[in-house]
Tab-separated table of C-alpha atoms and ligand atoms in Angstrom:
chain	number	residue	atom	x	y	z
D	235	MET	CA	-22.094	22.098	8.560
D	236	THR	CA	-20.553	19.084	6.080
D	237	GLU	CA	-22.218	15.351	6.026
D	238	PRO	CA	-20.308	12.846	8.065
D	239	ALA	CA	-20.554	11.204	4.663
D	240	ALA	CA	-19.514	13.198	3.130
D	241	ALA	CA	-16.121	13.725	4.499
D	242	PRO	CA	-12.952	12.978	2.379
D	243	ILE	CA	-11.092	9.494	3.127
D	244	GLY	CA	-7.430	9.621	4.244
D	245	VAL	CA	-4.968	7.200	1.999
D	246	PHE	CA	-0.875	7.171	2.721
D	247	ASP	CA	1.812	5.457	1.978
D	248	SER	CA	5.286	5.878	2.366
D	249	GLY	CA	5.578	6.819	-1.612
D	250	VAL	CA	3.598	5.890	-4.971
D	251	GLY	CA	2.895	2.401	-3.842
D	252	GLY	CA	-0.359	3.585	-2.588
D	253	LEU	CA	-1.522	4.580	-5.522
D	254	SER	CA	-2.151	0.978	-6.696
D	255	VAL	CA	-4.552	1.080	-3.659
D	256	LEU	CA	-5.764	4.149	-4.396
D	257	ALA	CA	-7.532	2.957	-7.508
D	258	GLU	CA	-8.714	0.306	-6.135
D	259	ILE	CA	-10.414	2.684	-3.905
D	260	GLN	CA	-12.009	5.336	-6.812
D	261	HIS	CA	-13.218	2.278	-8.313
D	262	LEU	CA	-15.290	0.440	-6.391
D	263	LEU	CA	-15.875	3.502	-4.216
D	264	PRO	CA	-16.110	6.692	-6.701
D	265	ASN	CA	-18.610	8.886	-4.619
D	266	GLU	CA	-15.557	9.050	-2.285
D	267	SER	CA	-13.881	11.991	-1.981
D	268	LEU	CA	-10.104	11.028	-1.781
D	269	LEU	CA	-6.684	12.728	-0.227
D	270	TYR	CA	-3.586	11.061	-0.517
D	271	VAL	CA	0.274	11.621	1.402
D	272	ALA	CA	3.025	9.910	0.198
D	273	ASP	CA	6.081	9.960	2.365
D	274	CYS	CA	8.597	10.074	-0.651
D	275	GLY	CA	10.844	12.502	1.893
D	276	HIS	CA	11.347	9.545	3.953
D	277	ILE	CA	11.273	6.205	1.843
D	278	PRO	CA	11.689	3.206	2.200
D	279	TYR	CA	9.975	2.484	4.683
D	280	GLY	CA	11.001	-1.002	4.286
D	281	GLU	CA	14.907	-0.663	5.720
D	282	LYS	CA	14.096	1.572	8.073
D	283	SER	CA	13.136	0.875	12.523
D	284	PRO	CA	9.658	0.453	13.325
D	285	ALA	CA	9.644	3.482	15.699
D	286	PHE	CA	10.340	5.332	13.506
D	287	ILE	CA	7.512	4.913	10.626
D	288	ARG	CA	5.673	4.713	13.762
D	289	GLU	CA	5.981	7.998	14.193
D	290	ARG	CA	5.604	9.320	10.491
D	291	CYS	CA	1.936	7.808	10.908
D	292	ARG	CA	1.579	9.244	13.673
D	293	LEU	CA	2.113	12.580	12.337
D	294	VAL	CA	-0.121	11.581	9.084
D	295	ALA	CA	-2.508	10.522	10.890
D	296	GLU	CA	-2.771	14.046	12.724
D	297	PHE	CA	-2.947	15.379	9.220
D	298	PHE	CA	-5.608	13.631	8.120
D	299	ARG	CA	-7.863	14.367	11.070
D	300	GLU	CA	-6.706	18.158	10.769
D	301	GLN	CA	-8.315	17.843	7.203
D	302	GLY	CA	-11.527	15.864	8.906
D	303	ALA	CA	-10.829	12.379	7.477
D	304	LYS	CA	-13.948	10.364	8.559
D	305	ALA	CA	-11.071	6.879	7.753
D	306	MET	CA	-7.366	6.303	7.410
D	307	VAL	CA	-6.521	3.499	4.905
D	308	LEU	CA	-2.796	2.108	5.772
D	309	ALA	CA	-1.918	1.706	1.854
D	310	CYS	CA	1.888	0.296	2.812
D	311	ASN	CA	2.554	-3.467	4.891
D	312	THR	CA	5.604	-1.878	6.129
D	313	ALA	CA	3.854	1.029	7.995
D	314	THR	CA	1.027	-1.745	8.681
D	315	VAL	CA	3.116	-3.929	10.599
D	316	ALA	CA	4.548	-1.330	12.395
D	317	ALA	CA	2.071	1.167	12.790
D	318	VAL	CA	-1.620	0.111	12.515
D	319	ALA	CA	-1.906	-1.004	16.461
D	320	ASP	CA	-0.645	2.095	17.895
D	321	LEU	CA	-3.147	4.161	15.379
D	322	ARG	CA	-5.665	2.209	16.469
D	323	GLU	CA	-5.369	2.582	20.270
D	324	GLN	CA	-5.511	6.562	19.733
D	325	TYR	CA	-7.702	6.629	17.463
D	326	PRO	CA	-10.636	3.803	18.688
D	327	HIS	CA	-13.443	5.209	16.813
D	328	TRP	CA	-11.433	6.719	13.351
D	329	PRO	CA	-12.261	3.829	10.784
D	330	LEU	CA	-8.997	2.513	10.171
D	331	VAL	CA	-7.692	0.416	7.585
D	332	GLY	CA	-4.332	-1.609	6.852
D	333	MET	CA	-3.293	-3.961	4.654
D	334	GLU	CA	-1.132	-7.205	5.028
D	335	PRO	CA	0.207	-9.687	2.040
D	336	ALA	CA	-2.483	-11.873	0.820
D	337	VAL	CA	-1.081	-15.528	2.841
D	338	LYS	CA	-4.567	-16.842	3.103
D	339	PRO	CA	-6.175	-16.563	-0.524
D	340	ALA	CA	-2.394	-17.788	-1.945
D	341	ALA	CA	-2.380	-20.635	0.293
D	342	ALA	CA	-5.611	-21.710	-0.937
D	343	ALA	CA	-4.763	-21.258	-4.388
D	344	THR	CA	-1.536	-22.762	-5.109
D	345	ARG	CA	-1.778	-26.196	-6.406
D	346	SER	CA	2.279	-26.837	-6.032
D	347	GLY	CA	2.199	-26.402	-2.376
D	348	VAL	CA	5.273	-23.380	-2.537
D	349	VAL	CA	4.167	-19.979	-1.848
D	350	GLY	CA	6.535	-16.825	-2.831
D	351	VAL	CA	6.381	-13.892	-0.342
D	352	LEU	CA	7.953	-10.647	-2.334
D	353	ALA	CA	8.087	-7.566	0.202
D	354	THR	CA	10.065	-5.676	1.862
D	355	THR	CA	11.981	-6.159	5.151
D	356	GLY	CA	10.275	-4.716	7.468
D	357	THR	CA	7.417	-7.003	6.753
D	358	LEU	CA	8.621	-9.451	6.396
D	359	GLN	CA	10.827	-9.693	10.009
D	360	SER	CA	7.799	-8.398	11.310
D	361	ALA	CA	6.053	-10.277	14.683
D	362	LYS	CA	2.962	-10.286	12.526
D	363	PHE	CA	3.886	-11.624	9.328
D	364	ALA	CA	5.249	-14.504	11.305
D	365	ALA	CA	1.972	-14.468	13.157
D	366	LEU	CA	0.188	-14.118	9.549
D	367	LEU	CA	2.264	-17.437	8.558
D	368	ASP	CA	1.135	-19.729	11.687
D	369	ARG	CA	-2.083	-19.165	11.025
D	370	PHE	CA	-2.704	-18.874	7.448
D	371	ALA	CA	0.434	-20.992	5.937
D	372	ASN	CA	1.015	-24.493	8.178
D	373	ASP	CA	-0.032	-26.974	5.220
D	374	VAL	CA	2.192	-24.839	2.456
D	375	GLN	CA	5.897	-24.236	2.300
D	376	VAL	CA	6.545	-20.534	1.908
D	377	ILE	CA	9.375	-18.749	0.447
D	378	THR	CA	9.722	-15.044	1.244
D	379	GLN	CA	11.864	-12.475	-0.672
D	380	PRO	CA	12.973	-9.371	0.776
D	381	CYS	CA	13.138	-6.571	-2.088
D	382	PRO	CA	15.788	-3.824	-1.054
D	383	GLY	CA	16.001	-1.116	-4.209
D	384	LEU	CA	12.991	-2.069	-5.939
D	385	VAL	CA	10.731	0.752	-4.158
D	386	GLU	CA	13.530	2.879	-4.908
D	387	CYS	CA	13.479	2.203	-8.649
D	388	ILE	CA	9.540	2.717	-9.473
D	389	GLU	CA	9.401	5.825	-7.221
D	390	ALA	CA	11.836	7.297	-9.549
D	391	GLY	CA	9.639	6.180	-11.954
D	392	ASP	CA	11.687	3.364	-13.631
D	393	LEU	CA	9.098	-0.004	-14.641
D	394	SER	CA	10.857	-1.144	-17.068
D	395	SER	CA	14.753	-0.434	-17.220
D	396	PRO	CA	16.939	-3.117	-17.938
D	397	ALA	CA	18.860	-2.212	-13.975
D	398	VAL	CA	14.979	-2.586	-12.620
D	399	ARG	CA	14.193	-6.249	-14.527
D	400	GLU	CA	17.971	-7.471	-13.764
D	401	LEU	CA	17.197	-6.378	-10.062
D	402	LEU	CA	13.918	-7.824	-10.141
D	403	GLN	CA	14.419	-11.252	-11.764
D	404	GLY	CA	17.191	-11.909	-9.064
D	405	TYR	CA	14.309	-12.009	-6.204
D	406	VAL	CA	11.841	-13.439	-8.470
D	407	GLN	CA	14.332	-16.737	-9.503
D	408	PRO	CA	15.119	-18.297	-6.457
D	409	LEU	CA	10.821	-18.277	-6.117
D	410	LEU	CA	10.549	-20.517	-9.316
D	411	ASP	CA	13.687	-22.592	-8.526
D	412	GLY	CA	11.364	-23.448	-4.969
D	413	GLY	CA	8.613	-24.658	-6.988
D	414	CYS	CA	5.966	-21.625	-6.456
D	415	ASP	CA	3.092	-21.486	-8.746
D	416	THR	CA	1.649	-18.438	-6.289
D	417	LEU	CA	3.139	-15.108	-5.886
D	418	ILE	CA	2.298	-12.628	-3.225
D	419	LEU	CA	2.882	-9.062	-3.967
D	420	GLY	CA	3.643	-7.499	-0.491
D	421	CYS	CA	4.106	-4.508	-0.416
D	422	THR	CA	1.661	-2.077	-1.987
D	423	HIS	CA	4.755	-1.017	-5.103
D	424	TYR	CA	5.206	-3.995	-6.188
D	425	PRO	CA	1.385	-4.015	-8.810
D	426	PHE	CA	3.562	-1.427	-10.708
D	427	LEU	CA	5.963	-3.915	-11.681
D	428	LYS	CA	3.436	-6.230	-12.656
D	429	PRO	CA	3.900	-6.246	-16.086
D	430	LEU	CA	8.012	-7.001	-16.239
D	431	LEU	CA	7.383	-9.640	-13.723
D	432	LYS	CA	4.725	-11.384	-15.761
D	433	GLN	CA	7.275	-11.747	-18.498
D	434	MET	CA	10.046	-13.745	-16.216
D	435	VAL	CA	6.954	-16.039	-14.905
D	436	PRO	CA	5.087	-18.761	-16.442
D	437	ALA	CA	2.029	-17.816	-17.800
D	438	ASN	CA	-0.286	-20.086	-14.837
D	439	MET	CA	1.809	-18.297	-12.710
D	440	ALA	CA	-1.154	-16.517	-9.411
D	441	ILE	CA	0.172	-13.071	-8.505
D	442	ILE	CA	-2.091	-11.933	-5.770
D	443	ASP	CA	-1.901	-8.611	-4.589
D	444	THR	CA	-4.037	-7.151	-1.697
D	445	GLY	CA	-5.246	-3.462	-3.246
D	446	ALA	CA	-9.154	-4.682	-4.316
D	447	ALA	CA	-10.073	-6.338	-0.687
D	448	VAL	CA	-8.437	-3.553	1.258
D	449	ALA	CA	-11.099	-1.424	-1.021
D	450	ARG	CA	-14.056	-4.223	0.741
D	451	GLN	CA	-13.148	-3.377	3.842
D	452	LEU	CA	-13.341	-0.242	3.912
D	453	GLN	CA	-16.015	-0.017	1.961
D	454	ARG	CA	-17.746	-2.793	4.665
D	455	LEU	CA	-16.121	-0.257	7.939
D	456	LEU	CA	-17.861	2.284	6.092
D	457	GLY	CA	-21.485	0.971	5.584
D	458	GLU	CA	-21.538	-0.417	9.317
D	459	ARG	CA	-21.496	3.334	10.408
D	460	ASP	CA	-23.165	4.780	7.879
D	461	LEU	CA	-19.916	6.600	6.630
D	462	LEU	CA	-20.328	6.141	2.770
D	463	SER	CA	-20.819	9.135	0.797
D	464	ALA	CA	-23.874	9.403	-2.130
D	465	GLY	CA	-22.664	12.711	-3.208
D	466	VAL	CA	-19.983	13.298	-6.221
D	467	ALA	CA	-16.491	12.679	-5.129
D	468	ARG	CA	-14.453	15.958	-5.042
D	469	ASP	CA	-10.969	16.010	-6.836
D	470	THR	CA	-8.252	13.807	-5.447
D	471	GLN	CA	-6.007	15.693	-3.794
D	472	PHE	CA	-2.177	14.571	-3.129
D	473	TRP	CA	0.900	15.531	-0.742
D	474	THR	CA	4.342	14.720	-0.380
D	475	SER	CA	6.905	14.998	1.896
D	476	ALA	CA	9.429	15.636	-1.336
D	477	SER	CA	9.745	17.283	-4.801
D	478	PRO	CA	5.678	18.159	-5.929
D	479	GLU	CA	7.224	18.597	-8.600
D	480	HIS	CA	8.596	15.351	-9.285
D	481	PHE	CA	5.630	13.512	-8.489
D	482	GLU	CA	3.607	15.469	-10.796
D	483	LYS	CA	6.045	13.909	-13.100
D	484	ILE	CA	5.546	10.556	-12.706
D	485	LEU	CA	1.405	10.898	-11.921
D	486	PRO	CA	0.008	10.418	-15.541
D	487	MET	CA	2.356	6.942	-15.530
D	488	LEU	CA	0.870	5.854	-11.954
D	489	TRP	CA	-1.906	6.968	-11.494
D	490	LYS	CA	-3.194	7.686	-15.155
D	491	LYS	CA	-4.211	11.244	-14.364
D	492	SER	CA	-2.475	14.653	-13.996
D	493	ASP	CA	-3.034	16.753	-11.205
D	494	THR	CA	-1.611	18.945	-8.376
D	495	VAL	CA	0.848	17.705	-5.285
D	496	ARG	CA	1.769	19.964	-2.778
D	497	SER	CA	3.825	19.785	0.014
D	498	PHE	CA	3.444	17.928	3.005
D	499	ILE	CA	5.717	19.205	6.117
D	500	LYS	CA	5.838	17.590	9.509
N	712	DGL	N1	4.801	0.711	-0.328
N	712	DGL	C1	4.839	0.127	0.993
N	712	DGL	C2	5.055	-1.448	1.528
N	712	DGL	O1	3.838	-1.420	0.796
N	712	DGL	C3	6.467	0.246	1.148
N	712	DGL	C4	7.592	0.483	-0.013
N	712	DGL	C5	8.470	1.311	1.554
N	712	DGL	O2	9.980	0.921	1.668
N	712	DGL	O3	8.998	2.378	1.672
N	712	DGL	O4	5.292	-1.785	1.933
């Protein structure tokens, strides 16, 4: 029988964005075997209803359970605001890590007193995000910017074309005009646009995302339960609900490695 600590960890996003979190997890926890499900067939979550996203998350959680996963990471801000509470209720003893925009560290870091948040419409409209602002952003001004269209560019593997540049510039400019010196990337897809973003903002702009913090939180939860693996990690396994061929094609660009991708049918 497999030791509980040797079981894999399920990592999930609406698409390729969660690969930015997967990389942080693999870096911090190299002994862990990882499963990755991308629900690319239903992208973008940012424009979907919370009820729809909750149902997708429920199906993916069920799949990870069938695979014997010892924990699940919702590597998606939009899925977290919609579904993490329900999943925790359904699986009270299963370690579940969600993500949220890094409002607390950004509020501590800003010197101009103005913080910008780039995220999906779903995240920015959620009660969970409003509560986060109430809790941590009382002493700073926060300018929020939904970014429809960006996720689709990244899913297509477009990280630098004139079209994505123009789209991103249109989203960032109001934040710059508003005096932001700290930018929160509140969607796991956006770290892949960091090189492009850096060309648009002053060199001293702080750009904060939460991939590394999520990996540390996962390490903490597993450690508390004696579930950290001491063995050798198996190869990461990938599934997508859209075209495995397309996912395989863009994996080397976003994951720096080729891998086989299977169909996720639920
Ligand atoms: N990657 C997801 C997030 O962190 C959202 C992408 C989407 O809109 O599907 O919010």
